[in-house]
Coordinates of C-alpha atoms and ligand atoms in Angstrom, one line a residue:
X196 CA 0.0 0.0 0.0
X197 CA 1.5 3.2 -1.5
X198 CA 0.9 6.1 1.3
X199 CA 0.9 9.7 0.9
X200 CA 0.9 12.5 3.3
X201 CA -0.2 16.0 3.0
X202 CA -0.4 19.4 5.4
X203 CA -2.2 22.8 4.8
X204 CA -4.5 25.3 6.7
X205 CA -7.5 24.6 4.7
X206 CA -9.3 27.7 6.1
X207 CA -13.0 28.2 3.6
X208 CA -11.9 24.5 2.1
X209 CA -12.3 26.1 -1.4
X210 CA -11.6 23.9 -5.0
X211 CA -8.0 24.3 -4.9
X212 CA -7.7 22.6 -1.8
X213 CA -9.8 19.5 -3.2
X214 CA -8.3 19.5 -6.3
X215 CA -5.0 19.2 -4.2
X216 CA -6.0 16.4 -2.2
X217 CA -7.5 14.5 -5.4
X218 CA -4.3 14.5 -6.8
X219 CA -2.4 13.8 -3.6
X220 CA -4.9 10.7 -3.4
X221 CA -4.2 9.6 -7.1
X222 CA -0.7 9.3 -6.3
X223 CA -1.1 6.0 -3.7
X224 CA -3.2 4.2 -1.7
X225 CA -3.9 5.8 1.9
X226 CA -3.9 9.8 2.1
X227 CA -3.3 11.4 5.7
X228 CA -3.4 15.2 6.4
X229 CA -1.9 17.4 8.8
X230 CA -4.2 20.3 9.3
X231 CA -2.3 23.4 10.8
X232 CA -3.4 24.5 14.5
X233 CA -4.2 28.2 15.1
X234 CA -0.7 28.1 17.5
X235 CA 1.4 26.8 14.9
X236 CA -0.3 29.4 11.7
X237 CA 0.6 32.4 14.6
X238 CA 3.7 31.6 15.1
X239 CA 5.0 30.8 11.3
X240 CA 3.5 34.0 11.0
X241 CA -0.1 33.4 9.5
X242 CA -2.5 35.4 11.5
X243 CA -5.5 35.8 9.7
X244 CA -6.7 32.3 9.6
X245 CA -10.5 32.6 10.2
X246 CA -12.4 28.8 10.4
X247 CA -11.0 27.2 14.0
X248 CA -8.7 23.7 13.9
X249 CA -12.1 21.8 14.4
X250 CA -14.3 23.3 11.3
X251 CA -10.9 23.2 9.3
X252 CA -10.2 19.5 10.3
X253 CA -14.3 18.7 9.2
X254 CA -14.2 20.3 6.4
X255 CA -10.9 18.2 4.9
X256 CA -12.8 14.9 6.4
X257 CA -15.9 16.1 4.8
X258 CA -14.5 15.7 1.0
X259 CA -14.0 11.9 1.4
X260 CA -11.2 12.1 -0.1
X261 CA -8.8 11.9 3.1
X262 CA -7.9 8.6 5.0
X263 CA -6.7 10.1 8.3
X264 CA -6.7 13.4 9.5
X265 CA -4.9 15.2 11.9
X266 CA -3.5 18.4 13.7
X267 CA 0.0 19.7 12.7
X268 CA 1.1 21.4 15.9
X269 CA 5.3 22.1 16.0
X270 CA 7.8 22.8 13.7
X271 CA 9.5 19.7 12.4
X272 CA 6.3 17.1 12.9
X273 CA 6.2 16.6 8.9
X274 CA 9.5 14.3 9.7
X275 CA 8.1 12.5 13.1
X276 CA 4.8 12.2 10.9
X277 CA 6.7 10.3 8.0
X278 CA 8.5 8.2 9.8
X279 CA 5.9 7.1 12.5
X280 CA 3.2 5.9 9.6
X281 CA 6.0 5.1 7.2
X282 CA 4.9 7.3 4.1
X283 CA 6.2 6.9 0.7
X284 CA 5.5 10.4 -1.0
X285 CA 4.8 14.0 0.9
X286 CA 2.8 15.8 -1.7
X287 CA 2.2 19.5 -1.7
X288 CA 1.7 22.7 -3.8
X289 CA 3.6 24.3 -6.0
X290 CA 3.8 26.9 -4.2
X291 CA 6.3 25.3 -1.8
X292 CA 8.4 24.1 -4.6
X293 CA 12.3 23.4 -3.4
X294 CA 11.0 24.3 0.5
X295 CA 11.0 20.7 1.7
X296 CA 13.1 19.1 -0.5
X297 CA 14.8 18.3 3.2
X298 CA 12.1 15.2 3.3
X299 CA 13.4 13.4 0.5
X300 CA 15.9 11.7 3.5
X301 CA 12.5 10.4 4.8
X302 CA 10.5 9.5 1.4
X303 CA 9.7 11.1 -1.9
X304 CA 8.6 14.8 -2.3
X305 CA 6.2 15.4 -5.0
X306 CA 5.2 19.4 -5.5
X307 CA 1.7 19.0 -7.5
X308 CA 0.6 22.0 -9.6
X309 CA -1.5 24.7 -7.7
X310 CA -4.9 25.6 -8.8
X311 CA -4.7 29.2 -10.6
X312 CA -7.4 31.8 -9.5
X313 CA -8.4 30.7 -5.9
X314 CA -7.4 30.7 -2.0
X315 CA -7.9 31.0 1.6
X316 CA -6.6 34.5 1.5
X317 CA -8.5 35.4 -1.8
X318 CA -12.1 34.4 -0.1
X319 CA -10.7 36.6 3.3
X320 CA -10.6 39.4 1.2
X321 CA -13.8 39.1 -1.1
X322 CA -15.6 41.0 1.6
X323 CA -13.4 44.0 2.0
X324 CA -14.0 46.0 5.4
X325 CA -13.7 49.6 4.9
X326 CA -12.1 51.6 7.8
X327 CA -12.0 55.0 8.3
X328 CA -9.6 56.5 10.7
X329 CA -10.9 59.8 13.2
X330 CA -7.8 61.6 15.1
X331 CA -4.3 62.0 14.8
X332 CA -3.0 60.4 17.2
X333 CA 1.0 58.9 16.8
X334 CA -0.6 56.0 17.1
X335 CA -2.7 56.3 14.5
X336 CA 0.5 55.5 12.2
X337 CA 0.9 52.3 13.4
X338 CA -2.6 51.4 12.5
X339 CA -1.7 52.2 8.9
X340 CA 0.8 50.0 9.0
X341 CA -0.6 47.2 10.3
X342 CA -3.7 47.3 8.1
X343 CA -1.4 45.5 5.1
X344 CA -1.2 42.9 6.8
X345 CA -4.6 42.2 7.3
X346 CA -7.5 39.9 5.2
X347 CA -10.1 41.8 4.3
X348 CA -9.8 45.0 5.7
X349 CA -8.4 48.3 3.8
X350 CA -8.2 51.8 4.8
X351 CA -10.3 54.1 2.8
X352 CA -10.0 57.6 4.7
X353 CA -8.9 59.5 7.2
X354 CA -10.1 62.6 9.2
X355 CA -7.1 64.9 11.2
X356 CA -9.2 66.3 13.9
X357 CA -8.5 70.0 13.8
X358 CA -7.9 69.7 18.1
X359 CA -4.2 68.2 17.1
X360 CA -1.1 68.9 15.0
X361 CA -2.2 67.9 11.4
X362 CA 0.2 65.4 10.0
X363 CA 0.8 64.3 6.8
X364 CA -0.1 61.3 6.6
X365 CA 0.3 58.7 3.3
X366 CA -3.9 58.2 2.6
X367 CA -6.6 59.6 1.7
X368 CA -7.9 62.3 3.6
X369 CA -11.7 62.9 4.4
X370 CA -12.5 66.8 4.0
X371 CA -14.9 66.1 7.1
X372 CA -16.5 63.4 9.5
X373 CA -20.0 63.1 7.3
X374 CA -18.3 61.8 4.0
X375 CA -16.2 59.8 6.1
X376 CA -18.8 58.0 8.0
X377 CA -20.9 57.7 4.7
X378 CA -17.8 56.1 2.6
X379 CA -16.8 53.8 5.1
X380 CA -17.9 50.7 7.0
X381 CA -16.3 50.7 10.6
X382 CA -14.2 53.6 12.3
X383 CA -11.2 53.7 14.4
X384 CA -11.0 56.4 16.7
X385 CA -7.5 57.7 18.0
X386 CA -8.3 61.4 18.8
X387 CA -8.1 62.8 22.1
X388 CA -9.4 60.5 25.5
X389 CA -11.9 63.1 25.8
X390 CA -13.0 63.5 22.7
X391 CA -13.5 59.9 21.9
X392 CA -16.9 59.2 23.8
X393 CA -18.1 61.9 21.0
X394 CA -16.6 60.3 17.9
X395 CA -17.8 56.3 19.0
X396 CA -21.9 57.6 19.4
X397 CA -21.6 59.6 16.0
X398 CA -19.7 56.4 14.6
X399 CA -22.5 54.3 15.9
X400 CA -25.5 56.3 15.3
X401 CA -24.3 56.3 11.7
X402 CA -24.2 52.6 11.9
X403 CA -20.3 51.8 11.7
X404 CA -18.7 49.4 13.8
X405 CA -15.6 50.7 15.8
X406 CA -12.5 49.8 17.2
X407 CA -11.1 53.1 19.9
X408 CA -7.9 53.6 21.2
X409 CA -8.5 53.1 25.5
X410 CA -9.8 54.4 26.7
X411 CA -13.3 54.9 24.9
X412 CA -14.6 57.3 27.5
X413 CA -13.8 59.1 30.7
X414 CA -17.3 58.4 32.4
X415 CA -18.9 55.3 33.7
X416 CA -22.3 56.1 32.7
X417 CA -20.2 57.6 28.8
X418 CA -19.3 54.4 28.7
X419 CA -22.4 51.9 29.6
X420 CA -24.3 54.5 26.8
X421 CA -21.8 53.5 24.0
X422 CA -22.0 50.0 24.6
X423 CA -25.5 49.8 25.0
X424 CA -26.0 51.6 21.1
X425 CA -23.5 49.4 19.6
X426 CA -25.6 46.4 20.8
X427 CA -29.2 47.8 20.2
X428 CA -27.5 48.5 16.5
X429 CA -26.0 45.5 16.5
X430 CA -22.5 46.6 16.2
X431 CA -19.3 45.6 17.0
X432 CA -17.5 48.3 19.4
X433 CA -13.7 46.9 20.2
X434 CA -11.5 48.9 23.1
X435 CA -8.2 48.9 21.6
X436 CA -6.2 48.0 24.9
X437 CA -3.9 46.4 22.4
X438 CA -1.8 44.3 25.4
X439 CA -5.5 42.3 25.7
X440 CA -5.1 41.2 22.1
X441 CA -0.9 40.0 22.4
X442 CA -0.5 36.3 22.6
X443 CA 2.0 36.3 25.6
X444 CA -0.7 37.7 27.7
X445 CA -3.9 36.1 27.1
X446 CA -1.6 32.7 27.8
X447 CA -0.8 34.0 30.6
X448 CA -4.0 34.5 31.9
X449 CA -5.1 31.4 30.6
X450 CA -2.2 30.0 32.6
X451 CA -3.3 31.8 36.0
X452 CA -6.4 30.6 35.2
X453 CA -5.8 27.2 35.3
X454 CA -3.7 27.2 38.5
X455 CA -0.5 27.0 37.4
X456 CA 0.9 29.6 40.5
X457 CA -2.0 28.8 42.9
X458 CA -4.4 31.1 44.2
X459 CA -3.4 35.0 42.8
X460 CA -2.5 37.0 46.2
X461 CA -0.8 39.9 45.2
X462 CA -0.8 41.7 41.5
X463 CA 2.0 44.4 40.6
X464 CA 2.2 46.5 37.4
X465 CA 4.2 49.5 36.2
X466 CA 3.6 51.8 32.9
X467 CA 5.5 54.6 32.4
X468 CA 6.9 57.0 29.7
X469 CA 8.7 59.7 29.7
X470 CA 8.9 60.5 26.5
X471 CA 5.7 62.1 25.2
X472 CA 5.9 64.6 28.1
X473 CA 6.2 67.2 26.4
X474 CA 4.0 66.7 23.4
X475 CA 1.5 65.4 25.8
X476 CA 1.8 68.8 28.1
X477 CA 1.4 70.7 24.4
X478 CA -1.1 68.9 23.0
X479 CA -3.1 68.8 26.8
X480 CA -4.0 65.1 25.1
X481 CA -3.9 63.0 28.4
X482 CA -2.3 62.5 31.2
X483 CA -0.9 59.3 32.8
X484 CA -4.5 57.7 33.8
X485 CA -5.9 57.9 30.7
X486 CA -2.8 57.5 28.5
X487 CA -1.3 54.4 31.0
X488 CA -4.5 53.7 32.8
X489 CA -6.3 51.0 31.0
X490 CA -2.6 49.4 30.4
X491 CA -2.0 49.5 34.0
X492 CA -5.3 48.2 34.9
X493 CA -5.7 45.3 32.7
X494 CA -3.6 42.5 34.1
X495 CA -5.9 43.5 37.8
X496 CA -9.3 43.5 36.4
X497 CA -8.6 40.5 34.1
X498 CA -6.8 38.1 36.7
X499 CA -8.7 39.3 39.9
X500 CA -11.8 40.4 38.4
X501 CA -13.4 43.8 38.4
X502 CA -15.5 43.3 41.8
X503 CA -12.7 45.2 44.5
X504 CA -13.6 45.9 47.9
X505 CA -11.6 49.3 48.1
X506 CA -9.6 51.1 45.2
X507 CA -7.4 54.2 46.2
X508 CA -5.5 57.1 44.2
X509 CA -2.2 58.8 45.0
X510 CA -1.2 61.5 42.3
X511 CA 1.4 63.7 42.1
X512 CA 1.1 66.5 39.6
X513 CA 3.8 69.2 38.2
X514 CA 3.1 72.6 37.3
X515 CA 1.8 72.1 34.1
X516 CA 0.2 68.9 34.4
X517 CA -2.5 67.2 37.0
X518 CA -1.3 64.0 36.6
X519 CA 2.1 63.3 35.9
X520 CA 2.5 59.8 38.2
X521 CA -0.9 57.7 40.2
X522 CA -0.7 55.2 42.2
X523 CA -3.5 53.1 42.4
X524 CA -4.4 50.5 45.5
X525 CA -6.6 48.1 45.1
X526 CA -8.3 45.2 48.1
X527 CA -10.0 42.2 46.9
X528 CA -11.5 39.9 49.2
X529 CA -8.4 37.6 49.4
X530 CA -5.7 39.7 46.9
X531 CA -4.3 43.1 47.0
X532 CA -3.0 44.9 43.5
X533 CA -1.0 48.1 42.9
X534 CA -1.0 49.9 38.9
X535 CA 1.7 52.8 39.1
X536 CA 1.4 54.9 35.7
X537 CA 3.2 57.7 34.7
X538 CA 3.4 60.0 32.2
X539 CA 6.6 62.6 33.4
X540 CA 8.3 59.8 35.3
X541 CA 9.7 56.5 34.5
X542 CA 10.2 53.4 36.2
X543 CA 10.8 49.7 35.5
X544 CA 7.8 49.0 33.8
X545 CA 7.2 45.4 35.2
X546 CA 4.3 42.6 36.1
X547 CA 4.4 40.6 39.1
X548 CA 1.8 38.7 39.6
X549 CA 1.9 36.3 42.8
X550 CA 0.3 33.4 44.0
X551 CA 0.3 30.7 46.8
X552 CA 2.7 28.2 45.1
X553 CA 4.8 30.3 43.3
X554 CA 4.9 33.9 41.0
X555 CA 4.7 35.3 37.2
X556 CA 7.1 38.1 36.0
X557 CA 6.8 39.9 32.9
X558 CA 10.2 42.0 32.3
X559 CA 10.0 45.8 30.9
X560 CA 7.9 46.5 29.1
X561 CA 5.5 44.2 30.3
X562 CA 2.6 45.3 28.0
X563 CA 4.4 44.4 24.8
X564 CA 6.2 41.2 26.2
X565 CA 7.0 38.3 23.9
X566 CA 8.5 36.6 27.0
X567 CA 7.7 35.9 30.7
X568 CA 8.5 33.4 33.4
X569 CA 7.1 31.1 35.9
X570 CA 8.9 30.7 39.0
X571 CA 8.9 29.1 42.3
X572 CA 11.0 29.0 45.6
X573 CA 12.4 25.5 44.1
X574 CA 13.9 27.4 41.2
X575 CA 14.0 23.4 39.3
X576 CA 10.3 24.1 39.0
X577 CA 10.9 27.9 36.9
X578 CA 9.5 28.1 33.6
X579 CA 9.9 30.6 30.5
X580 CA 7.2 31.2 27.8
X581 CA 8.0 32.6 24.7
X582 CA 5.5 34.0 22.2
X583 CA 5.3 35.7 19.1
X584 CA 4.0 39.6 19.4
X585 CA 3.0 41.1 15.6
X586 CA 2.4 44.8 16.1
X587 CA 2.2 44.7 19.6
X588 CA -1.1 43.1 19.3
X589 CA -2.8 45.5 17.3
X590 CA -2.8 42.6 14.4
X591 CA -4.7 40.5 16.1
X592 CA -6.9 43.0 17.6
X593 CA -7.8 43.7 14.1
X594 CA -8.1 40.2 12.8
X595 CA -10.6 39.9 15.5
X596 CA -12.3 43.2 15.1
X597 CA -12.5 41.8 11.1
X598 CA -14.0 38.1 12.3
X599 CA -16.4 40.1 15.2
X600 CA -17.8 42.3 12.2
X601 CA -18.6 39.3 9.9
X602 CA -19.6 36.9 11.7
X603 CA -21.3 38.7 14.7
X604 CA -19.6 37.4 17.3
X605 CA -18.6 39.2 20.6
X606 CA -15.0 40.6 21.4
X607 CA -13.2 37.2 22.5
X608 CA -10.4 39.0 24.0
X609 CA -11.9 41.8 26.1
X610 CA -15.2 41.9 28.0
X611 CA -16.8 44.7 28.1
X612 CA -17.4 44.6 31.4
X613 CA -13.7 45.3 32.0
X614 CA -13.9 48.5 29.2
X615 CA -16.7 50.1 31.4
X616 CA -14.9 49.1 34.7
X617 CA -11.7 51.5 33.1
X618 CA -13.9 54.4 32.7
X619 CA -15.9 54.3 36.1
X620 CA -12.1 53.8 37.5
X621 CA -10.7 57.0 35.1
X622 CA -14.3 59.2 36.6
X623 CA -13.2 58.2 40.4
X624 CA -9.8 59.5 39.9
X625 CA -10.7 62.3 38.5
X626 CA -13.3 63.6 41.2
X627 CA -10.6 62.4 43.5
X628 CA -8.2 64.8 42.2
Ligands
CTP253 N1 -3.5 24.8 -2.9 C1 -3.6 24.6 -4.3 N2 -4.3 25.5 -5.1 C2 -4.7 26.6 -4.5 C3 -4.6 26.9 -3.1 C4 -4.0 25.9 -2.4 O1 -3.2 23.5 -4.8 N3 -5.3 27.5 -5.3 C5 -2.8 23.8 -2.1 C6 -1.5 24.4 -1.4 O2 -0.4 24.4 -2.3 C7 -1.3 23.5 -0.2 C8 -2.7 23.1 0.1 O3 -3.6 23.4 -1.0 O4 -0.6 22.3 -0.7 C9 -3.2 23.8 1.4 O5 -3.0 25.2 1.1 P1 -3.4 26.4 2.1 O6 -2.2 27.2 2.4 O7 -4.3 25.9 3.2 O8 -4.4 27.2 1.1 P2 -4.3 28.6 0.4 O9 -5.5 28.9 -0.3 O10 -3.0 28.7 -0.4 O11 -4.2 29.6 1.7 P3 -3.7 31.1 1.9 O12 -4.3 31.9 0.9 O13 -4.1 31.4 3.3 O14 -2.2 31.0 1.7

């Protein structure tokens, strides 16, 4: 019996894929394949993959045309794979022609001609999401850059608000927010903190989904009201805490989650700049609660939930700004947390997060970490995780924010629950001030 073996994402199984494995099949006897896991597509660097491992893995046993199917997880299983069921030929695409010519050690690579005129990345894209961009925000440049990377979203416009330095920026620009909003189908917002509650309600009203720089409004109540019209218009509304969206972080919470460090006691975390001082004291855009704030906050509300008993502010201000350092205090029932953030002073800007067995630490800066480790008093026991971070988890966040807008579903990454908490947290230090 002649067996062949075959691998690919198979995401929207489309007729090059079965006319692949047809001729994969005609080769032999017994045809296995290795569908890609969503860990293994993120970190060779394919992040827009949209069907899950299970709908994928269906959809290749669904043809008939496939023996055995399974999940390629790790670098380097194609040779484990081949050599456990002894294979005789590794078929593939010709797209991958000369890239695993290594295999012929193990059996005989065949590259079978690709379909011309269809793929995974082709059907991504048939639906193009058009974004329009309010604000002028630096940040706002990273945005544009990160949109190329991205299936099935394009940047149609965008609109300086008149409240910042204008910058020249390499798109199209809207001449005001009414033709933007009428051109385009979801906004992202990167104006001003306190200008953003505006921009999100006029966004929604219009009936555009939204994705806003964190956070998306300075008041509790600001804050219930936006999320409340993006759900009675049903329309996705995405806080842009971009650190929520990284894959180093949400395994680490997953990690916490599952017990690894015991029961969470005590939660640390530090974000400062020093840099945008100036521009910031300027510009009067934020200070360090609502520039660091959300950052700050995010590892405490997401590990230890956003039910405290007692939450406390220090600030120290200069002369031209009210805010230029906070220190936050928080008491749960059984955990205490502190959030420094800072905007004219800088500090190691670390997570420690510790628990009754043992503790987490994220090294500077914590919020766009590929890296962190485990450790314990028995230092045999310490672990390190390393994960890939693609524009500091604004990729993702858009992937999502892409997959939320065509499909319907809710922000995986993100409750917002946690977005309101930030702004009731933002209107308490403020009054406290
Ligand atoms: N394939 C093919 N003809 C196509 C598309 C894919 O023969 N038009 C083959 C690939 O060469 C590979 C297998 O199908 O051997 C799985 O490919 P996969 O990467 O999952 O599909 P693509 O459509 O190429 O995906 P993407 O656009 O995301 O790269």
């Amino acid at each position: 019996m002649i067996k062949i073996i075959t691998y690919g994402t198979f995401d929207h199984l489309h007729q090059g894929h079965i006319n692949l494995l047809k001729k994969a099949k005609a080769l032999g006897d017994y045809l296995i394949v290795g569908v890609t896991t969503e860990n293994f597509d993120i970190t060779r660097g394919k992040i827009n993959v949209q069907q899950s491992l299970m709908e994928r893995i269906e959809a290749v046993k669904a043809t008939g045309l496939a023996d055995e199917v399974f999940p390629e997880e790790y670098e380097g299983q194609k040779i484990d794979d081949i050599k456990r069921n002894n294979v005789d030929i590794f078929a593939i695409g010709s797209d991958w022609i000369g890239k695993f010519d290594y295999l012929n050690e193990y059996c005989h690579v065949v590259y079978l001609p690709r379909t011309e005129g269809i793929s995974s990345t082709m059907i991504r894209s048939k639906k193009n999401v058009k974004l329009g961009v309010i604000g002028s925000d630096p940040s706002m440049v990273k945005l544009l850059n990160e949109v190329d990377y991205i299936d099935g979203l394009e940047i149609h416009s965008v609109y300086l608000d008149s409240a910042m330095n204008k910058r020249i920026v390499d798109f199209p620009l809207a001449k005001d927010i009414s033709s933007l909003l009428k051109e385009t189908d979801a906004i992202y917002i990167a104006c001003k903190p306190v200008d953003r509650y505006k921009y999100i309600k006029l966004a929604l009203e219009a009936g555009k989904h939204v994705i806003c720089d964190s956070p998306v409004a300075l008041k509790k109540e600001e804050a219930e009201e936006v999320f409340l019209l993006a759900h009675k218009n049903k329309l996705c509304l995405y806080d842009s805490i971009k650190t929520a969206y990284s894959l180093a972080f949400s395994r680490l919470v997953l990690l916490i989650k599952s017990g690894i460090i015991g029961e969470i006691k005590s939660i640390d975390s530090t974000c400062t700049s020093q840099e945008m001082y100036d521009w910031l004291k300027e510009t009067n855009f934020g200070t360090s609660m609502t520039i660091w704030g959300p950052f700050g906050l995010l590892p405490v509300l997401k590990i230890l939930g956003t039910e405290y008993k007692t939450i406390s502010f220090n600030t120290l201000h200069s002369t031209e700004m009210k805010d230029i350092f906070t220190k936050i205090n928080f008491t749960y029932d059984n955990a205490v947390a502190t959030v420094n953030v800072g905007v004219g002073v800088k500090s190691e800007g670390d997570l420690r997060i510790a628990g009754t067995k043992g503790y987490i630490y994220v090294p500077a800066p914590w919020w766009k970490t590929e890296y962190f480790e485990i450790r314990f008093e028995n230092q045999a026991y310490n672990k390190r995780y390393f994960y890939k971070l693609d524009g500091e988890g604004l990729r993702t966040e858009l992937v999502n924010f892409v997959h939320s807008i065509n499909t319907g579903n809710d922000n995986y990454y993100l409750e917002e629950k946690l977005s309101k908490k930030v702004s009731e947290i933002l209107e308490a230090h403020n009054k406290a001030m």
